[in-house]
PDB file of C-alpha atoms in Angstrom:
ATOM      1  CA  MET A 499     -54.945 -72.565  -9.396  1.00  0.00           C
ATOM      2  CA  SER A 500     -54.359 -69.902  -6.564  1.00  0.00           C
ATOM      3  CA  SER A 501     -51.808 -66.819  -7.652  1.00  0.00           C
ATOM      4  CA  VAL A 502     -51.472 -66.667  -3.766  1.00  0.00           C
ATOM      5  CA  ASP A 503     -47.955 -67.947  -2.388  1.00  0.00           C
ATOM      6  CA  ASP A 504     -49.815 -70.062   0.906  1.00  0.00           C
ATOM      7  CA  ARG A 505     -46.378 -71.130   1.638  1.00  0.00           C
ATOM      8  CA  THR A 506     -45.273 -71.134   5.832  1.00  0.00           C
ATOM      9  CA  GLN A 507     -42.694 -68.376   5.987  1.00  0.00           C
ATOM     10  CA  PRO A 508     -40.273 -69.204   7.933  1.00  0.00           C
ATOM     11  CA  GLU A 509     -40.549 -68.175  11.867  1.00  0.00           C
ATOM     12  CA  LEU A 510     -38.546 -64.921  13.646  1.00  0.00           C
ATOM     13  CA  ARG A 511     -37.361 -65.088  17.388  1.00  0.00           C
ATOM     14  CA  THR A 512     -35.808 -62.412  19.138  1.00  0.00           C
ATOM     15  CA  PHE A 513     -34.026 -62.025  22.104  1.00  0.00           C
ATOM     16  CA  GLY A 514     -32.664 -58.552  22.977  1.00  0.00           C
ATOM     17  CA  PRO A 515     -30.101 -57.970  20.091  1.00  0.00           C
ATOM     18  CA  PHE A 516     -30.106 -61.375  19.497  1.00  0.00           C
ATOM     19  CA  ALA A 517     -32.792 -62.548  16.133  1.00  0.00           C
ATOM     20  CA  VAL A 518     -33.214 -66.288  14.880  1.00  0.00           C
ATOM     21  CA  GLU A 519     -34.809 -67.109  11.548  1.00  0.00           C
ATOM     22  CA  ASP A 520     -34.695 -70.562  10.300  1.00  0.00           C
ATOM     23  CA  GLY A 521     -31.824 -71.902  12.252  1.00  0.00           C
ATOM     24  CA  LYS A 522     -30.023 -68.654  12.040  1.00  0.00           C
ATOM     25  CA  VAL A 523     -29.300 -66.372  14.688  1.00  0.00           C
ATOM     26  CA  ARG A 524     -28.758 -62.646  13.743  1.00  0.00           C
ATOM     27  CA  LEU A 525     -26.710 -60.035  16.179  1.00  0.00           C
ATOM     28  CA  LEU A 526     -27.685 -56.244  15.977  1.00  0.00           C
ATOM     29  CA  GLY A 527     -29.277 -57.489  11.968  1.00  0.00           C
ATOM     30  CA  VAL A 528     -25.886 -59.091  11.108  1.00  0.00           C
ATOM     31  CA  GLU A 529     -25.764 -62.914  10.149  1.00  0.00           C
ATOM     32  CA  ILE A 530     -23.225 -64.819  12.636  1.00  0.00           C
ATOM     33  CA  GLY A 531     -24.441 -68.456  11.536  1.00  0.00           C
ATOM     34  CA  ASP A 532     -25.679 -71.374  13.356  1.00  0.00           C
ATOM     35  CA  TRP A 533     -25.889 -71.768  17.210  1.00  0.00           C
ATOM     36  CA  GLY A 534     -22.208 -73.682  17.242  1.00  0.00           C
ATOM     37  CA  ALA A 535     -20.899 -70.446  15.484  1.00  0.00           C
ATOM     38  CA  LEU A 536     -22.571 -67.948  18.427  1.00  0.00           C
ATOM     39  CA  LEU A 537     -21.050 -69.973  21.024  1.00  0.00           C
ATOM     40  CA  ALA A 538     -17.412 -69.571  19.209  1.00  0.00           C
ATOM     41  CA  LEU A 539     -17.843 -66.245  19.381  1.00  0.00           C
ATOM     42  CA  VAL A 540     -19.070 -65.765  22.980  1.00  0.00           C
ATOM     43  CA  VAL A 541     -15.769 -68.355  24.096  1.00  0.00           C
ATOM     44  CA  SER A 542     -13.468 -65.313  22.113  1.00  0.00           C
ATOM     45  CA  ILE A 543     -15.084 -62.694  22.901  1.00  0.00           C
ATOM     46  CA  ALA A 544     -15.505 -64.213  27.152  1.00  0.00           C
ATOM     47  CA  THR A 545     -10.997 -65.273  26.259  1.00  0.00           C
ATOM     48  CA  PHE A 546     -10.553 -61.952  24.868  1.00  0.00           C
ATOM     49  CA  LEU A 547     -11.665 -60.171  27.466  1.00  0.00           C
ATOM     50  CA  TRP A 548      -9.973 -62.594  30.341  1.00  0.00           C
ATOM     51  CA  THR A 549      -6.370 -61.498  28.431  1.00  0.00           C
ATOM     52  CA  VAL A 550      -6.588 -57.925  29.111  1.00  0.00           C
ATOM     53  CA  THR A 551      -8.347 -58.072  32.123  1.00  0.00           C
ATOM     54  CA  ASP A 552      -5.465 -60.620  33.204  1.00  0.00           C
ATOM     55  CA  LYS A 553      -2.360 -58.275  31.174  1.00  0.00           C
ATOM     56  CA  LEU A 554      -3.780 -54.574  31.481  1.00  0.00           C
ATOM     57  CA  LEU A 555      -5.834 -54.612  35.323  1.00  0.00           C
ATOM     58  CA  LEU A 556      -4.816 -57.779  37.580  1.00  0.00           C
ATOM     59  CA  HIS A 557      -1.041 -56.474  39.128  1.00  0.00           C
ATOM     60  CA  PRO A 558       1.086 -57.988  41.722  1.00  0.00           C
ATOM     61  CA  ILE A 559      -0.207 -58.366  45.802  1.00  0.00           C
ATOM     62  CA  PRO A 560       2.708 -58.333  47.660  1.00  0.00           C
ATOM     63  CA  GLN A 561       2.142 -58.550  50.965  1.00  0.00           C
ATOM     64  CA  ILE A 562       5.334 -58.684  54.437  1.00  0.00           C
ATOM     65  CA  VAL A 563       4.715 -61.006  57.101  1.00  0.00           C
ATOM     66  CA  ALA A 564       6.371 -59.351  60.315  1.00  0.00           C
ATOM     67  CA  PRO A 565       9.137 -62.267  62.159  1.00  0.00           C
ATOM     68  CA  GLN A 566       9.006 -64.181  64.768  1.00  0.00           C
ATOM     69  CA  THR A 567      11.308 -63.991  66.730  1.00  0.00           C
ATOM     70  CA  VAL A 568      14.279 -60.711  66.111  1.00  0.00           C
ATOM     71  CA  GLU A 569      18.252 -60.526  68.228  1.00  0.00           C
ATOM     72  CA  PHE A 570      19.513 -57.466  69.470  1.00  0.00           C
ATOM     73  CA  TRP A 571      23.176 -57.416  69.194  1.00  0.00           C
ATOM     74  CA  CYS A 572      26.298 -56.256  68.629  1.00  0.00           C
ATOM     75  CA  ALA A 573      29.414 -57.487  65.796  1.00  0.00           C
ATOM     76  CA  HIS A 574      31.868 -57.746  67.962  1.00  0.00           C
ATOM     77  CA  TRP A 575      32.330 -58.313  71.862  1.00  0.00           C
ATOM     78  CA  SER A 576      34.577 -59.083  74.510  1.00  0.00           C
ATOM     79  CA  LYS A 577      34.343 -62.026  76.945  1.00  0.00           C
ATOM     80  CA  THR A 578      35.291 -61.535  80.842  1.00  0.00           C
ATOM     81  CA  ASP A 579      34.712 -62.354  83.715  1.00  0.00           C
ATOM     82  CA  LYS A 580      31.246 -61.308  83.776  1.00  0.00           C
ATOM     83  CA  GLY A 581      30.612 -62.450  80.709  1.00  0.00           C
ATOM     84  CA  GLU A 582      30.392 -60.842  76.975  1.00  0.00           C
ATOM     85  CA  VAL A 583      30.648 -57.342  76.392  1.00  0.00           C
ATOM     86  CA  CYS A 584      29.785 -55.075  73.476  1.00  0.00           C
ATOM     87  CA  ASP A 585      33.405 -53.086  72.233  1.00  0.00           C
ATOM     88  CA  SER A 586      32.065 -49.631  73.148  1.00  0.00           C
ATOM     89  CA  ASP A 587      31.914 -48.411  69.461  1.00  0.00           C
ATOM     90  CA  GLU A 588      29.528 -51.041  68.787  1.00  0.00           C
ATOM     91  CA  ASN A 589      26.269 -49.870  67.571  1.00  0.00           C
ATOM     92  CA  LEU A 590      23.244 -51.728  67.746  1.00  0.00           C
ATOM     93  CA  LEU A 591      22.209 -54.392  65.291  1.00  0.00           C
ATOM     94  CA  VAL A 592      19.212 -56.744  65.027  1.00  0.00           C
ATOM     95  CA  ARG A 593      18.248 -59.776  63.327  1.00  0.00           C
ATOM     96  CA  ALA A 594      15.301 -60.660  62.716  1.00  0.00           C
ATOM     97  CA  GLY A 595      13.640 -64.373  61.513  1.00  0.00           C
ATOM     98  CA  PRO A 596      12.079 -65.492  59.706  1.00  0.00           C
ATOM     99  CA  VAL A 597      10.421 -62.455  56.837  1.00  0.00           C
ATOM    100  CA  SER A 598       8.311 -63.484  54.860  1.00  0.00           C
ATOM    101  CA  VAL A 599       7.465 -61.346  51.364  1.00  0.00           C
ATOM    102  CA  VAL A 600       4.497 -63.442  49.489  1.00  0.00           C
ATOM    103  CA  ASN A 601       3.040 -62.797  45.876  1.00  0.00           C
ATOM    104  CA  ARG A 602      -0.324 -62.996  46.351  1.00  0.00           C
ATOM    105  CA  ALA A 603      -1.841 -62.715  43.442  1.00  0.00           C
ATOM    106  CA  SER A 604      -1.741 -65.581  41.231  1.00  0.00           C
ATOM    107  CA  ALA A 605       1.167 -66.234  37.953  1.00  0.00           C
ATOM    108  CA  PRO A 606       2.683 -64.536  36.467  1.00  0.00           C
ATOM    109  CA  HIS A 607       2.040 -61.840  38.294  1.00  0.00           C
ATOM    110  CA  SER A 608       5.708 -61.721  39.518  1.00  0.00           C
ATOM    111  CA  TYR A 609       7.046 -58.791  41.691  1.00  0.00           C
ATOM    112  CA  VAL A 610      10.522 -58.324  42.751  1.00  0.00           C
ATOM    113  CA  LEU A 611      11.038 -57.080  46.289  1.00  0.00           C
ATOM    114  CA  ASP A 612      13.183 -54.110  45.949  1.00  0.00           C
ATOM    115  CA  SER A 613      14.878 -53.918  49.600  1.00  0.00           C
ATOM    116  CA  ILE A 614      13.417 -54.398  53.240  1.00  0.00           C
ATOM    117  CA  THR A 615      14.147 -51.391  56.452  1.00  0.00           C
ATOM    118  CA  THR A 616      13.022 -51.839  59.886  1.00  0.00           C
ATOM    119  CA  GLU A 617      11.688 -48.981  62.002  1.00  0.00           C
ATOM    120  CA  VAL A 618      12.817 -49.549  66.288  1.00  0.00           C
ATOM    121  CA  ALA A 619      10.897 -47.091  68.163  1.00  0.00           C
ATOM    122  CA  LEU A 620      11.901 -47.711  71.652  1.00  0.00           C
ATOM    123  CA  LEU A 621       8.302 -46.685  73.478  1.00  0.00           C
ATOM    124  CA  ASP A 622       7.645 -45.870  77.336  1.00  0.00           C
ATOM    125  CA  ASP A 623       4.040 -46.938  79.063  1.00  0.00           C
ATOM    126  CA  ARG A 624       2.467 -44.342  76.716  1.00  0.00           C
ATOM    127  CA  GLY A 625       3.242 -44.557  73.653  1.00  0.00           C
ATOM    128  CA  THR A 626       5.412 -41.897  73.908  1.00  0.00           C
ATOM    129  CA  SER A 627       8.962 -42.676  71.545  1.00  0.00           C
ATOM    130  CA  LYS A 628      12.309 -42.577  73.640  1.00  0.00           C
ATOM    131  CA  LYS A 629      14.448 -43.286  70.706  1.00  0.00           C
ATOM    132  CA  SER A 630      13.593 -44.451  66.903  1.00  0.00           C
ATOM    133  CA  VAL A 631      16.208 -45.820  64.649  1.00  0.00           C
ATOM    134  CA  HIS A 632      16.250 -46.836  60.947  1.00  0.00           C
ATOM    135  CA  LEU A 633      17.997 -49.670  59.386  1.00  0.00           C
ATOM    136  CA  THR A 634      18.469 -51.261  56.060  1.00  0.00           C
ATOM    137  CA  TRP A 635      19.025 -54.468  55.420  1.00  0.00           C
ATOM    138  CA  GLN A 636      22.393 -55.827  55.047  1.00  0.00           C
ATOM    139  CA  TYR A 637      22.991 -59.898  54.649  1.00  0.00           C
ATOM    140  CA  PHE A 638      20.431 -62.468  54.567  1.00  0.00           C
ATOM    141  CA  SER A 639      22.010 -64.959  56.985  1.00  0.00           C
ATOM    142  CA  GLU A 640      21.671 -68.839  58.321  1.00  0.00           C
ATOM    143  CA  ILE A 641      22.781 -68.961  62.127  1.00  0.00           C
ATOM    144  CA  SER A 642      23.608 -71.706  63.403  1.00  0.00           C
ATOM    145  CA  ILE A 643      25.101 -73.951  66.927  1.00  0.00           C
ATOM    146  CA  SER A 644      28.110 -74.370  64.458  1.00  0.00           C
ATOM    147  CA  ASP A 645      28.633 -72.322  61.631  1.00  0.00           C
ATOM    148  CA  ALA A 646      26.937 -68.857  60.265  1.00  0.00           C
ATOM    149  CA  LYS A 647      26.627 -68.144  56.766  1.00  0.00           C
ATOM    150  CA  ARG A 648      26.144 -64.462  54.922  1.00  0.00           C
ATOM    151  CA  THR A 649      24.944 -63.171  51.794  1.00  0.00           C
ATOM    152  CA  PRO A 650      24.850 -59.437  51.053  1.00  0.00           C
ATOM    153  CA  ALA A 651      20.897 -59.184  50.330  1.00  0.00           C
ATOM    154  CA  ALA A 652      20.119 -57.985  47.149  1.00  0.00           C
ATOM    155  CA  PRO A 653      16.371 -58.236  45.135  1.00  0.00           C
ATOM    156  CA  LEU A 654      14.505 -60.979  45.285  1.00  0.00           C
ATOM    157  CA  LEU A 655      12.355 -62.896  42.416  1.00  0.00           C
ATOM    158  CA  VAL A 656       8.795 -64.000  44.074  1.00  0.00           C
ATOM    159  CA  GLU A 657       6.691 -65.221  41.872  1.00  0.00           C
ATOM    160  CA  GLY A 658       2.123 -65.406  41.639  1.00  0.00           C
ATOM    161  CA  GLY A 659       0.806 -67.172  44.677  1.00  0.00           C
ATOM    162  CA  ALA A 660       4.416 -67.629  45.808  1.00  0.00           C
ATOM    163  CA  ALA A 661       6.612 -66.552  49.212  1.00  0.00           C
ATOM    164  CA  VAL A 662       9.918 -66.191  49.585  1.00  0.00           C
ATOM    165  CA  ALA A 663      11.559 -66.403  53.784  1.00  0.00           C
ATOM    166  CA  LYS A 664      14.896 -65.374  54.552  1.00  0.00           C
ATOM    167  CA  GLU A 665      16.373 -64.285  57.835  1.00  0.00           C
ATOM    168  CA  ILE A 666      17.934 -60.970  57.223  1.00  0.00           C
ATOM    169  CA  GLU A 667      20.434 -58.690  59.657  1.00  0.00           C
ATOM    170  CA  PHE A 668      19.365 -54.965  59.121  1.00  0.00           C
ATOM    171  CA  TYR A 669      21.889 -52.635  60.156  1.00  0.00           C
ATOM    172  CA  PRO A 670      22.559 -48.310  60.284  1.00  0.00           C
ATOM    173  CA  ARG A 671      23.511 -46.217  57.205  1.00  0.00           C
ATOM    174  CA  LEU A 672      24.559 -43.284  56.804  1.00  0.00           C
ATOM    175  CA  GLU A 673      21.976 -40.386  55.333  1.00  0.00           C
ATOM    176  CA  ILE A 674      23.690 -38.218  53.311  1.00  0.00           C
ATOM    177  CA  ILE A 675      21.060 -34.997  53.729  1.00  0.00           C
ATOM    178  CA  ALA A 676      21.380 -31.308  51.933  1.00  0.00           C
ATOM    179  CA  GLY A 677      23.996 -28.763  53.937  1.00  0.00           C
ATOM    180  CA  PRO A 678      23.210 -25.067  53.808  1.00  0.00           C
ATOM    181  CA  LYS A 679      23.423 -23.231  50.774  1.00  0.00           C
ATOM    182  CA  GLY A 680      27.202 -23.168  49.086  1.00  0.00           C
ATOM    183  CA  SER A 681      28.596 -25.875  51.385  1.00  0.00           C
ATOM    184  CA  ALA A 682      28.920 -29.490  50.858  1.00  0.00           C
ATOM    185  CA  PRO A 683      25.988 -32.537  52.376  1.00  0.00           C
ATOM    186  CA  VAL A 684      25.951 -33.107  55.530  1.00  0.00           C
ATOM    187  CA  ALA A 685      27.200 -36.725  56.336  1.00  0.00           C
ATOM    188  CA  ASP A 686      23.881 -37.756  59.232  1.00  0.00           C
ATOM    189  CA  ARG A 687      24.750 -40.845  61.560  1.00  0.00           C
ATOM    190  CA  ARG A 688      21.021 -40.466  63.321  1.00  0.00           C
ATOM    191  CA  ASN A 689      20.058 -43.704  62.730  1.00  0.00           C
ATOM    192  CA  PHE A 690      23.494 -45.424  64.555  1.00  0.00           C
ATOM    193  CA  LEU A 691      22.915 -46.327  68.156  1.00  0.00           C
ATOM    194  CA  LYS A 692      25.865 -47.806  70.218  1.00  0.00           C
ATOM    195  CA  PHE A 693      24.817 -51.308  71.596  1.00  0.00           C
ATOM    196  CA  VAL A 694      25.868 -49.667  75.405  1.00  0.00           C
ATOM    197  CA  ASP A 695      23.078 -46.854  74.467  1.00  0.00           C
ATOM    198  CA  PHE A 696      20.411 -49.483  74.058  1.00  0.00           C
ATOM    199  CA  LYS A 697      21.040 -51.217  76.899  1.00  0.00           C
ATOM    200  CA  GLY A 698      21.269 -48.269  79.000  1.00  0.00           C
ATOM    201  CA  LEU A 699      17.935 -47.474  78.013  1.00  0.00           C
ATOM    202  CA  ILE A 700      16.440 -50.746  78.666  1.00  0.00           C
ATOM    203  CA  GLY A 701      17.928 -50.706  81.485  1.00  0.00           C
ATOM    204  CA  THR A 702      16.189 -47.701  83.161  1.00  0.00           C
ATOM    205  CA  GLY A 703      13.215 -49.118  82.777  1.00  0.00           C
ATOM    206  CA  ALA A 704      11.647 -46.687  81.443  1.00  0.00           C
ATOM    207  CA  VAL A 705      10.821 -48.359  77.570  1.00  0.00           C
ATOM    208  CA  ARG A 706       8.503 -51.044  77.838  1.00  0.00           C
ATOM    209  CA  GLU A 707       8.010 -51.501  74.137  1.00  0.00           C
ATOM    210  CA  ILE A 708       9.293 -52.308  71.581  1.00  0.00           C
ATOM    211  CA  ARG A 709       7.564 -51.868  68.555  1.00  0.00           C
ATOM    212  CA  LEU A 710       9.648 -52.984  64.557  1.00  0.00           C
ATOM    213  CA  THR A 711       8.001 -51.273  62.346  1.00  0.00           C
ATOM    214  CA  PHE A 712       8.936 -53.547  58.706  1.00  0.00           C
ATOM    215  CA  ASN A 713       8.983 -51.616  55.537  1.00  0.00           C
ATOM    216  CA  ALA A 714       8.903 -53.025  52.019  1.00  0.00           C
ATOM    217  CA  SER A 715       8.893 -51.891  47.857  1.00  0.00           C
ATOM    218  CA  THR A 716       9.293 -53.483  44.624  1.00  0.00           C
ATOM    219  CA  LEU A 717      11.611 -52.797  42.062  1.00  0.00           C
ATOM    220  CA  GLY A 718       9.937 -50.941  38.969  1.00  0.00           C
ATOM    221  CA  LYS A 719       6.832 -49.721  39.625  1.00  0.00           C
ATOM    222  CA  LYS A 720       6.768 -49.099  43.385  1.00  0.00           C
ATOM    223  CA  ILE A 721       4.551 -50.384  45.686  1.00  0.00           C
ATOM    224  CA  LEU A 722       5.334 -50.031  49.065  1.00  0.00           C
ATOM    225  CA  PHE A 723       4.057 -52.422  52.098  1.00  0.00           C
ATOM    226  CA  SER A 724       4.684 -52.785  55.929  1.00  0.00           C
ATOM    227  CA  ALA A 725       4.137 -55.019  59.146  1.00  0.00           C
ATOM    228  CA  SER A 726       5.155 -54.645  62.018  1.00  0.00           C
ATOM    229  CA  CYS A 727       5.045 -56.244  65.908  1.00  0.00           C
ATOM    230  CA  SER A 728       6.146 -55.415  68.926  1.00  0.00           C
ATOM    231  CA  ILE A 729       8.124 -56.547  72.239  1.00  0.00           C
ATOM    232  CA  PRO A 730       7.212 -56.254  75.711  1.00  0.00           C
ATOM    233  CA  VAL A 731      10.434 -55.322  78.109  1.00  0.00           C
ATOM    234  CA  ASP A 732       9.602 -57.235  80.823  1.00  0.00           C
ATOM    235  CA  ASP A 733      11.686 -56.730  84.909  1.00  0.00           C
ATOM    236  CA  GLN A 734      13.927 -59.624  82.953  1.00  0.00           C
ATOM    237  CA  PHE A 735      14.558 -58.365  80.105  1.00  0.00           C
ATOM    238  CA  VAL A 736      15.064 -54.961  82.435  1.00  0.00           C
ATOM    239  CA  SER A 737      17.496 -56.531  84.439  1.00  0.00           C
ATOM    240  CA  ASN A 738      19.389 -59.144  81.328  1.00  0.00           C
ATOM    241  CA  ALA A 739      19.931 -55.055  80.434  1.00  0.00           C
ATOM    242  CA  LYS A 740      21.821 -54.240  83.142  1.00  0.00           C
ATOM    243  CA  GLY A 741      24.229 -57.679  82.928  1.00  0.00           C
ATOM    244  CA  PRO A 742      26.881 -57.983  81.194  1.00  0.00           C
ATOM    245  CA  PHE A 743      25.331 -59.471  77.670  1.00  0.00           C
ATOM    246  CA  ALA A 744      26.167 -58.853  74.414  1.00  0.00           C
ATOM    247  CA  LEU A 745      23.043 -60.792  72.682  1.00  0.00           C
ATOM    248  CA  PHE A 746      19.291 -60.245  74.133  1.00  0.00           C
ATOM    249  CA  VAL A 747      16.660 -62.700  72.000  1.00  0.00           C
ATOM    250  CA  ARG A 748      12.369 -61.912  72.293  1.00  0.00           C
ATOM    251  CA  ASP A 749       9.519 -62.847  70.573  1.00  0.00           C
ATOM    252  CA  CYS A 750       7.592 -60.702  68.651  1.00  0.00           C
ATOM    253  CA  THR A 751       4.063 -59.905  68.506  1.00  0.00           C
ATOM    254  CA  PRO A 752       2.202 -59.575  65.088  1.00  0.00           C
ATOM    255  CA  GLY A 753       1.020 -56.285  64.789  1.00  0.00           C
ATOM    256  CA  ALA A 754      -0.674 -54.350  61.722  1.00  0.00           C
ATOM    257  CA  ARG A 755      -0.427 -54.904  58.282  1.00  0.00           C
ATOM    258  CA  GLU A 756      -0.130 -52.773  55.670  1.00  0.00           C
TER     259      GLU A 756
END
């Protein structure tokens, strides 16, 4: 009888940090079980990494889409023999629609839209600003031939993978700025442009483009995003601005988006 143990030793195979011996899998020298146990471990690690990435690294992706149509109008006007004329103290207002806000991230990465403002820039043929005003959303509106419904503009929830479209009315607001040291704050009315003055600028023919930039922001962790569109001021627009009109409706061509 031989005293030497001639039984076959289990074969040890290695694959990087993994080793397989007698059907058992080891990771860095630690036995984790058979192939089924290894698969379960891999799935658990992948699930953990996806959860961490989804919760900590992925965020809402907000986007705003500029409107197709823009209306320049005033809130109060009078009917005359020549047509409708805005009251002399009425300011320029803007109605834009539809303005769409989009969330390009998947659920559940929602965000709350805090506000939208628009910068209305009147540009000459060289792109130089002749006048610029900032207007703030005031109402969501639904205007039809027979009726007009308005609700105050307020923050909106935009779910992941969803979009919200609104017709929005923009109004000027006072800007409160600090006065000289020791004096009271000053109310700045730079964004109040009389409708008659708006018509006057268009009617001179010096303005060749109206560029509107829509700036939006999210509530909480503030994210800023914007989109713009442009309206050419053609001869017909110039001619109409000289007439008795209290409303101008124009198509707006999409421009840059940020």
